[in-house]
């Protein structure tokens, strides 16, 4: 009896925190693209979204007209190429999948020369029009573009490190799904923490912290780590020149944005890995790092340390920190 009423109290509290919660204005920059379209669809389904503004240099009004017919509460508006400021007016969360994707044989770093300028210009507009917005960067290379956006905000005098995020959720989604393929566990209840950054060997899955993951050893473990680190290549190769992950990324982007929206709405204990300005490895010259972060009304509420890890993970982390340092410096160099 007591247990049942206690359970009811918990579920009532949950229901209260999600149904009575605050709604937020969201803008998607790059809404006409491979990620942007399904991401816009998923954001239209999120009950925490009040206004959904869709912007792209091509095709956003069409995507908006389409998505706007879905019978959920949010109002959707599309903005053409010359309407960036209008798209950002009143934005509280800005999600950015704008920019070019990889083709086979390219690294994420090969996208830098095009996407660094795209991101710099979009971040400048956000800093000018909606400086208090939370900025979620999906565009690659994430490890270099988050530092670029941070400097843009700094130069504009509006930098709040708690509000700029590199979206590394696809690594978490992959690690969780790939582990389930190996062990047969239910991925829904067994997320894997992934730390570091978002490219190749800067991606460090912490299987030792998962009750299913720690049982995976030897060659199977090595293959699993490699698959998480290079899962993006798997999709790029399979798409054979038609781009990189779009659908799984839209899912991951909506998952991260949804978590932030719940945090903004006041839900407690919303914790997920994301690439942010971080004190964790500052002593080794690494200013940005993905680890578990508690999300709340101000964005980053608390950065969690990496916690206990295995000897193999220590080695992976060492390699990741070296790569991250280079990626971050490359971003800074561009923006100086
Ligand atoms: P895409 O080419 O299908 O779409 C990109 C869209 O951006 C296009 O519609 C284009 O018109 C738009 N765009 C370009 N410049 C713009 C600008 N200045 N302002 C507004 N819109 C602009 O590419 P995609 O497959 O959607 O991938 C987008 C980016 O996301 C790529 O850089 C890709 O590498 C990255 N990505 C990141 C992750 C991640 O885990 N963080 C995962 C997958 C892809
Ligand atoms: C991914 O991990 O799928 C993305 O970063 C896209 C890519 O280029 O691999």
Short mmCIF file of C-alpha atoms and ligand atoms in Angstrom, two decimals:
data_model
loop_
_atom_site.label_atom_id
_atom_site.label_comp_id
_atom_site.label_asym_id
_atom_site.label_seq_id
_atom_site.Cartn_x
_atom_site.Cartn_y
_atom_site.Cartn_z
CA UNK A 1 0.00 0.00 0.00
CA UNK A 2 2.70 2.42 1.08
CA UNK A 3 4.86 1.40 -1.87
CA UNK A 4 1.97 1.98 -4.27
CA UNK A 5 1.23 5.48 -2.96
CA UNK A 6 4.94 6.34 -2.94
CA UNK A 7 5.14 5.23 -6.56
CA UNK A 8 2.15 7.38 -7.37
CA UNK A 9 3.79 10.40 -5.77
CA UNK A 10 6.90 9.91 -7.91
CA UNK A 11 4.91 9.52 -11.11
CA UNK A 12 2.72 12.51 -10.24
CA UNK A 13 5.84 14.58 -9.62
CA UNK A 14 7.21 13.50 -13.01
CA UNK A 15 3.94 14.27 -14.72
CA UNK A 16 3.91 17.69 -13.09
CA UNK A 17 7.44 18.47 -14.14
CA UNK A 18 6.77 17.63 -17.78
CA UNK A 19 3.19 18.77 -18.32
CA UNK A 20 3.19 22.01 -16.30
CA UNK A 21 6.54 23.05 -17.65
CA UNK A 22 7.66 26.12 -19.50
CA UNK A 23 7.85 26.12 -23.30
CA UNK A 24 10.76 27.48 -25.30
CA UNK A 25 11.33 29.19 -28.68
CA UNK A 26 13.63 27.11 -30.89
CA UNK A 27 15.36 28.05 -34.15
CA UNK A 28 16.98 25.50 -36.48
CA UNK A 29 19.73 26.89 -38.76
CA UNK A 30 20.24 24.55 -41.71
CA UNK A 31 16.66 23.28 -41.55
CA UNK A 32 16.53 22.40 -45.26
CA UNK A 33 19.32 19.83 -45.12
CA UNK A 34 19.64 16.09 -44.59
CA UNK A 35 19.70 16.50 -40.82
CA UNK A 36 17.73 19.73 -40.70
CA UNK A 37 14.51 18.32 -42.19
CA UNK A 38 14.00 15.30 -39.91
CA UNK A 39 15.33 17.31 -36.95
CA UNK A 40 12.70 19.98 -37.62
CA UNK A 41 10.05 17.26 -37.75
CA UNK A 42 11.21 15.85 -34.40
CA UNK A 43 11.34 19.31 -32.81
CA UNK A 44 7.75 19.85 -33.97
CA UNK A 45 6.83 16.77 -31.93
CA UNK A 46 8.51 18.06 -28.75
CA UNK A 47 5.89 19.39 -26.31
CA UNK A 48 8.41 21.82 -24.81
CA UNK A 49 8.68 23.80 -28.07
CA UNK A 50 6.53 26.91 -28.33
CA UNK A 51 7.73 28.59 -31.55
CA UNK A 52 9.78 26.70 -34.12
CA UNK A 53 11.66 28.90 -36.61
CA UNK A 54 13.28 27.14 -39.57
CA UNK A 55 16.08 28.85 -41.50
CA UNK A 56 18.34 27.77 -44.36
CA UNK A 57 19.97 29.39 -47.34
CA UNK A 58 17.78 27.00 -49.39
CA UNK A 59 14.35 25.52 -48.90
CA UNK A 60 13.38 26.38 -45.31
CA UNK A 61 9.97 27.92 -46.14
CA UNK A 62 8.96 24.68 -47.89
CA UNK A 63 10.09 22.51 -44.98
CA UNK A 64 8.25 24.83 -42.59
CA UNK A 65 5.01 24.74 -44.60
CA UNK A 66 5.15 20.95 -44.55
CA UNK A 67 6.07 20.50 -40.87
CA UNK A 68 3.61 23.20 -39.76
CA UNK A 69 0.61 21.00 -40.65
CA UNK A 70 1.48 18.50 -37.91
CA UNK A 71 -1.09 18.79 -35.13
CA UNK A 72 1.12 19.62 -32.18
CA UNK A 73 1.08 22.88 -30.22
CA UNK A 74 4.06 24.76 -31.64
CA UNK A 75 3.83 27.46 -34.31
CA UNK A 76 6.24 26.90 -37.23
CA UNK A 77 7.65 29.64 -39.49
CA UNK A 78 10.09 29.30 -42.38
CA UNK A 79 12.69 31.93 -43.25
CA UNK A 80 14.44 32.45 -46.59
CA UNK A 81 18.16 33.11 -47.00
CA UNK A 82 17.94 36.88 -46.37
CA UNK A 83 15.89 36.51 -43.19
CA UNK A 84 18.45 35.18 -40.70
CA UNK A 85 17.92 37.94 -38.12
CA UNK A 86 14.15 37.46 -38.23
CA UNK A 87 14.62 33.70 -37.75
CA UNK A 88 16.71 34.36 -34.63
CA UNK A 89 14.46 37.02 -33.13
CA UNK A 90 13.29 35.74 -29.72
CA UNK A 91 15.17 32.43 -30.03
CA UNK A 92 16.04 30.77 -26.73
CA UNK A 93 17.56 27.62 -28.20
CA UNK A 94 19.35 27.60 -31.58
CA UNK A 95 20.26 24.24 -33.13
CA UNK A 96 22.79 24.31 -35.98
CA UNK A 97 23.13 21.52 -38.54
CA UNK A 98 24.14 24.01 -41.31
CA UNK A 99 27.19 23.22 -43.42
CA UNK A 100 28.67 20.57 -45.67
CA UNK A 101 28.85 16.85 -44.82
CA UNK A 102 31.64 14.36 -45.58
CA UNK A 103 32.08 12.19 -48.66
CA UNK A 104 34.01 8.89 -48.62
CA UNK A 105 37.74 9.41 -48.05
CA UNK A 106 37.27 12.67 -46.12
CA UNK A 107 37.82 13.29 -42.43
CA UNK A 108 35.66 15.67 -40.42
CA UNK A 109 38.65 17.96 -40.36
CA UNK A 110 38.45 18.22 -44.16
CA UNK A 111 35.15 20.08 -43.66
CA UNK A 112 36.87 22.77 -41.61
CA UNK A 113 37.64 25.24 -44.40
CA UNK A 114 33.96 25.49 -45.43
CA UNK A 115 32.15 24.94 -42.15
CA UNK A 116 34.32 27.18 -39.96
CA UNK A 117 33.15 30.22 -41.95
CA UNK A 118 29.53 29.05 -41.96
CA UNK A 119 29.57 28.58 -38.21
CA UNK A 120 31.44 31.84 -37.52
CA UNK A 121 28.85 33.81 -39.49
CA UNK A 122 25.85 32.07 -37.95
CA UNK A 123 27.31 32.38 -34.42
CA UNK A 124 27.91 36.12 -35.03
CA UNK A 125 24.24 36.53 -35.92
CA UNK A 126 23.14 34.60 -32.82
CA UNK A 127 25.46 36.70 -30.62
CA UNK A 128 23.98 39.88 -32.10
CA UNK A 129 20.27 39.00 -32.28
CA UNK A 130 19.68 36.45 -29.51
CA UNK A 131 22.79 36.58 -27.30
CA UNK A 132 21.18 34.70 -24.44
CA UNK A 133 20.16 31.73 -26.59
CA UNK A 134 21.58 28.28 -25.94
CA UNK A 135 23.63 27.37 -29.03
CA UNK A 136 23.72 23.67 -30.00
CA UNK A 137 26.36 22.91 -32.63
CA UNK A 138 25.89 19.80 -34.77
CA UNK A 139 28.00 20.98 -37.73
CA UNK A 140 31.42 19.31 -38.08
CA UNK A 141 34.14 19.41 -37.03
CA UNK A 142 32.45 19.92 -33.66
CA UNK A 143 35.77 19.84 -31.73
CA UNK A 144 36.96 22.97 -33.59
CA UNK A 145 33.65 24.76 -34.16
CA UNK A 146 32.64 24.99 -30.49
CA UNK A 147 35.85 26.96 -29.73
CA UNK A 148 35.15 29.19 -32.77
CA UNK A 149 31.59 29.96 -31.60
CA UNK A 150 32.88 30.61 -28.09
CA UNK A 151 35.40 33.16 -29.35
CA UNK A 152 32.74 34.84 -31.52
CA UNK A 153 30.55 35.29 -28.42
CA UNK A 154 33.55 36.43 -26.38
CA UNK A 155 34.45 39.07 -28.97
CA UNK A 156 30.83 40.26 -29.02
CA UNK A 157 30.99 40.59 -25.21
CA UNK A 158 28.12 38.14 -24.64
CA UNK A 159 29.93 34.86 -23.92
CA UNK A 160 28.34 32.50 -21.43
CA UNK A 161 30.17 29.15 -21.57
CA UNK A 162 27.17 27.47 -19.99
CA UNK A 163 25.13 28.08 -23.15
CA UNK A 164 27.33 26.73 -25.95
CA UNK A 165 27.20 22.99 -26.63
CA UNK A 166 28.79 20.62 -29.11
CA UNK A 167 26.26 17.88 -29.80
CA UNK A 168 28.03 14.56 -29.20
CA UNK A 169 24.82 12.61 -28.55
CA UNK A 170 25.19 10.46 -31.68
CA UNK A 171 28.26 8.88 -30.08
CA UNK A 172 26.18 8.00 -27.02
CA UNK A 173 23.38 6.63 -29.20
CA UNK A 174 25.85 4.52 -31.20
CA UNK A 175 27.76 3.23 -28.16
CA UNK A 176 24.48 2.24 -26.54
CA UNK A 177 23.09 0.58 -29.67
CA UNK A 178 26.33 -1.21 -30.62
CA UNK A 179 26.77 -2.55 -27.08
CA UNK A 180 23.24 -3.93 -27.25
CA UNK A 181 24.15 -5.73 -30.49
CA UNK A 182 27.01 -7.46 -28.70
CA UNK A 183 25.37 -8.31 -25.37
CA UNK A 184 21.66 -8.49 -26.19
CA UNK A 185 20.73 -5.98 -23.47
CA UNK A 186 17.86 -3.49 -23.83
CA UNK A 187 19.50 -0.23 -25.02
CA UNK A 188 16.59 1.82 -23.69
CA UNK A 189 17.64 1.23 -20.09
CA UNK A 190 21.40 0.97 -20.46
CA UNK A 191 22.92 4.16 -21.91
CA UNK A 192 26.69 4.28 -22.28
CA UNK A 193 28.61 7.39 -21.26
CA UNK A 194 30.92 8.71 -24.01
CA UNK A 195 33.50 11.38 -23.21
CA UNK A 196 36.18 13.36 -25.05
CA UNK A 197 35.15 14.90 -28.36
CA UNK A 198 33.31 14.08 -31.58
CA UNK A 199 35.73 12.62 -34.13
CA UNK A 200 37.65 9.35 -34.45
CA UNK A 201 39.96 8.71 -31.55
CA UNK A 202 38.78 11.73 -29.58
CA UNK A 203 35.59 9.70 -28.93
CA UNK A 204 36.01 7.66 -25.72
CA UNK A 205 33.18 5.27 -24.80
CA UNK A 206 33.26 4.28 -21.13
CA UNK A 207 31.99 0.71 -21.33
CA UNK A 208 33.60 -0.08 -17.96
CA UNK A 209 30.96 2.11 -16.33
CA UNK A 210 28.12 0.03 -17.76
CA UNK A 211 27.16 -3.22 -16.09
CA UNK A 212 26.75 -4.85 -19.54
CA UNK A 213 29.74 -3.08 -21.06
CA UNK A 214 32.28 -4.08 -18.43
CA UNK A 215 31.72 -7.74 -19.29
CA UNK A 216 32.95 -7.13 -22.86
CA UNK A 217 36.68 -7.79 -23.18
CA UNK A 218 39.49 -8.70 -25.59
CA UNK A 219 38.96 -8.49 -29.35
CA UNK A 220 35.22 -7.95 -29.01
CA UNK A 221 35.90 -4.91 -26.80
CA UNK A 222 38.47 -3.52 -29.25
CA UNK A 223 36.08 -3.90 -32.18
CA UNK A 224 33.27 -2.30 -30.21
CA UNK A 225 35.39 0.75 -29.34
CA UNK A 226 36.54 1.08 -32.95
CA UNK A 227 32.96 0.89 -34.20
CA UNK A 228 31.88 3.70 -31.88
CA UNK A 229 34.88 5.86 -32.79
CA UNK A 230 34.41 5.34 -36.52
CA UNK A 231 30.65 4.77 -36.75
CA UNK A 232 30.37 7.94 -38.81
CA UNK A 233 32.63 6.42 -41.51
CA UNK A 234 30.34 3.37 -41.68
CA UNK A 235 27.45 5.62 -42.75
CA UNK A 236 29.56 7.82 -45.05
CA UNK A 237 30.79 4.73 -46.91
CA UNK A 238 27.34 3.15 -47.13
CA UNK A 239 25.87 6.39 -48.51
CA UNK A 240 28.65 6.36 -51.13
CA UNK A 241 28.94 10.08 -51.78
CA UNK A 242 25.40 11.07 -50.78
CA UNK A 243 26.50 12.48 -47.42
CA UNK A 244 26.81 11.28 -43.84
CA UNK A 245 24.47 10.32 -41.00
CA UNK A 246 21.26 12.34 -41.18
CA UNK A 247 18.42 10.31 -39.69
CA UNK A 248 20.29 8.93 -36.67
CA UNK A 249 21.77 12.41 -36.20
CA UNK A 250 18.36 14.06 -36.33
CA UNK A 251 17.24 11.57 -33.66
CA UNK A 252 20.35 12.31 -31.56
CA UNK A 253 20.02 16.09 -32.06
CA UNK A 254 16.37 16.03 -31.02
CA UNK A 255 17.28 13.85 -28.05
CA UNK A 256 19.88 16.35 -26.85
CA UNK A 257 17.71 19.40 -27.58
CA UNK A 258 14.82 17.67 -25.81
CA UNK A 259 17.00 17.05 -22.75
CA UNK A 260 18.02 20.71 -22.66
CA UNK A 261 14.40 21.83 -23.05
CA UNK A 262 13.43 19.66 -20.09
CA UNK A 263 16.26 21.17 -18.07
CA UNK A 264 15.19 24.67 -19.07
CA UNK A 265 11.65 23.78 -18.00
CA UNK A 266 12.94 23.00 -14.52
CA UNK A 267 13.22 19.23 -14.58
CA UNK A 268 15.97 18.11 -12.22
CA UNK A 269 18.58 15.44 -12.85
CA UNK A 270 18.73 15.77 -16.65
CA UNK A 271 22.25 14.48 -17.28
CA UNK A 272 23.84 13.62 -20.63
CA UNK A 273 27.27 13.89 -22.25
CA UNK A 274 27.95 17.04 -24.28
CA UNK A 275 31.06 18.89 -25.51
CA UNK A 276 31.38 22.12 -23.52
CA UNK A 277 33.91 24.52 -22.04
CA UNK A 278 35.16 22.34 -19.21
CA UNK A 279 37.59 22.57 -16.30
CA UNK A 280 38.23 18.80 -16.29
CA UNK A 281 41.45 18.72 -18.37
CA UNK A 282 42.35 22.40 -18.37
CA UNK A 283 45.59 21.55 -16.58
CA UNK A 284 46.56 19.59 -19.71
CA UNK A 285 45.67 22.51 -21.99
CA UNK A 286 42.30 21.09 -23.13
CA UNK A 287 39.65 23.78 -22.73
CA UNK A 288 36.63 21.91 -24.12
CA UNK A 289 35.65 18.37 -23.29
CA UNK A 290 32.57 16.16 -23.49
CA UNK A 291 31.52 14.51 -20.24
CA UNK A 292 28.26 14.03 -18.41
CA UNK A 293 26.65 17.42 -17.86
CA UNK A 294 23.58 18.27 -15.82
CA UNK A 295 21.32 20.56 -17.86
CA UNK A 296 19.07 23.23 -16.38
CA UNK A 297 17.56 26.67 -16.92
CA UNK A 298 21.02 28.20 -17.37
CA UNK A 299 22.25 25.47 -19.68
CA UNK A 300 25.20 23.75 -18.02
CA UNK A 301 24.31 23.36 -14.34
CA UNK A 302 27.06 20.93 -13.40
CA UNK A 303 29.94 19.26 -15.23
CA UNK A 304 30.49 15.77 -13.90
CA UNK A 305 33.98 14.31 -13.76
CA UNK A 306 34.78 11.29 -15.89
CA UNK A 307 34.82 9.01 -12.82
CA UNK A 308 36.57 5.67 -12.42
CA UNK A 309 37.73 4.19 -15.74
CA UNK A 310 39.65 1.10 -16.87
CA UNK A 311 43.32 1.00 -17.89
CA UNK A 312 42.25 0.69 -21.56
CA UNK A 313 40.05 3.75 -21.22
CA UNK A 314 42.92 5.68 -19.59
CA UNK A 315 44.94 4.98 -22.75
CA UNK A 316 42.06 6.03 -25.04
CA UNK A 317 41.65 9.22 -23.02
CA UNK A 318 45.33 10.11 -23.37
CA UNK A 319 45.09 9.84 -27.16
CA UNK A 320 41.81 11.80 -27.18
CA UNK A 321 43.27 14.69 -25.17
CA UNK A 322 46.15 15.08 -27.64
CA UNK A 323 43.74 15.17 -30.60
CA UNK A 324 41.36 17.54 -28.86
CA UNK A 325 44.11 20.00 -28.06
CA UNK A 326 45.03 20.20 -31.76
CA UNK A 327 41.40 20.52 -32.89
CA UNK A 328 40.71 23.30 -30.37
CA UNK A 329 43.87 25.20 -31.34
CA UNK A 330 42.89 24.94 -35.00
CA UNK A 331 39.55 26.59 -34.21
CA UNK A 332 41.17 29.37 -32.21
CA UNK A 333 43.75 30.00 -34.92
CA UNK A 334 40.99 30.45 -37.51
CA UNK A 335 39.07 32.94 -35.43
CA UNK A 336 42.11 34.98 -34.33
P1 LIG B 1 23.32 18.76 -45.85
O1 LIG B 1 24.22 19.24 -46.92
O2 LIG B 1 22.29 17.73 -46.19
O3 LIG B 1 22.56 19.98 -45.18
C1 LIG B 1 23.23 21.11 -44.76
C2 LIG B 1 22.29 22.28 -44.90
O4 LIG B 1 22.98 23.43 -44.44
C3 LIG B 1 21.86 22.57 -46.36
O5 LIG B 1 20.46 22.60 -46.43
C4 LIG B 1 22.49 23.91 -46.66
O6 LIG B 1 21.70 24.71 -47.53
C5 LIG B 1 22.57 24.49 -45.26
N1 LIG B 1 23.52 25.60 -45.17
C6 LIG B 1 24.76 25.71 -45.66
N2 LIG B 1 25.30 26.90 -45.34
C7 LIG B 1 24.36 27.55 -44.59
C8 LIG B 1 24.30 28.80 -43.96
N3 LIG B 1 25.32 29.66 -44.02
N4 LIG B 1 23.19 29.12 -43.28
C9 LIG B 1 22.14 28.27 -43.21
N5 LIG B 1 22.14 27.06 -43.79
C10 LIG B 1 23.23 26.71 -44.48
O7 LIG B 1 24.26 18.21 -44.66
P2 LIG B 1 23.83 17.32 -43.40
O8 LIG B 1 23.96 15.90 -43.73
O9 LIG B 1 22.55 17.83 -42.86
O10 LIG B 1 25.02 17.66 -42.38
C11 LIG B 1 25.16 18.94 -41.83
C12 LIG B 1 26.38 19.00 -40.92
O11 LIG B 1 26.18 18.16 -39.76
C13 LIG B 1 27.68 18.50 -41.55
O12 LIG B 1 28.73 19.38 -41.22
C14 LIG B 1 27.90 17.14 -40.93
O13 LIG B 1 29.26 16.78 -40.90
C15 LIG B 1 27.37 17.40 -39.54
N6 LIG B 1 27.03 16.20 -38.76
C16 LIG B 1 27.33 16.22 -37.43
C17 LIG B 1 27.02 15.12 -36.65
C18 LIG B 1 27.33 15.14 -35.18
O14 LIG B 1 27.30 14.07 -34.56
N7 LIG B 1 27.58 16.26 -34.56
C19 LIG B 1 26.42 13.99 -37.22
C20 LIG B 1 26.11 14.01 -38.58
C21 LIG B 1 26.45 15.14 -39.36
C1 LIG B 2 28.86 11.20 -37.61
O1 LIG B 2 29.48 10.86 -36.61
O2 LIG B 2 28.10 10.43 -38.23
C2 LIG B 2 28.98 12.61 -38.10
O3 LIG B 2 29.96 13.30 -37.41
C3 LIG B 2 29.10 12.74 -39.57
C4 LIG B 2 30.40 12.22 -40.11
O4 LIG B 2 31.02 12.95 -40.89
O5 LIG B 2 30.78 11.10 -39.79
#
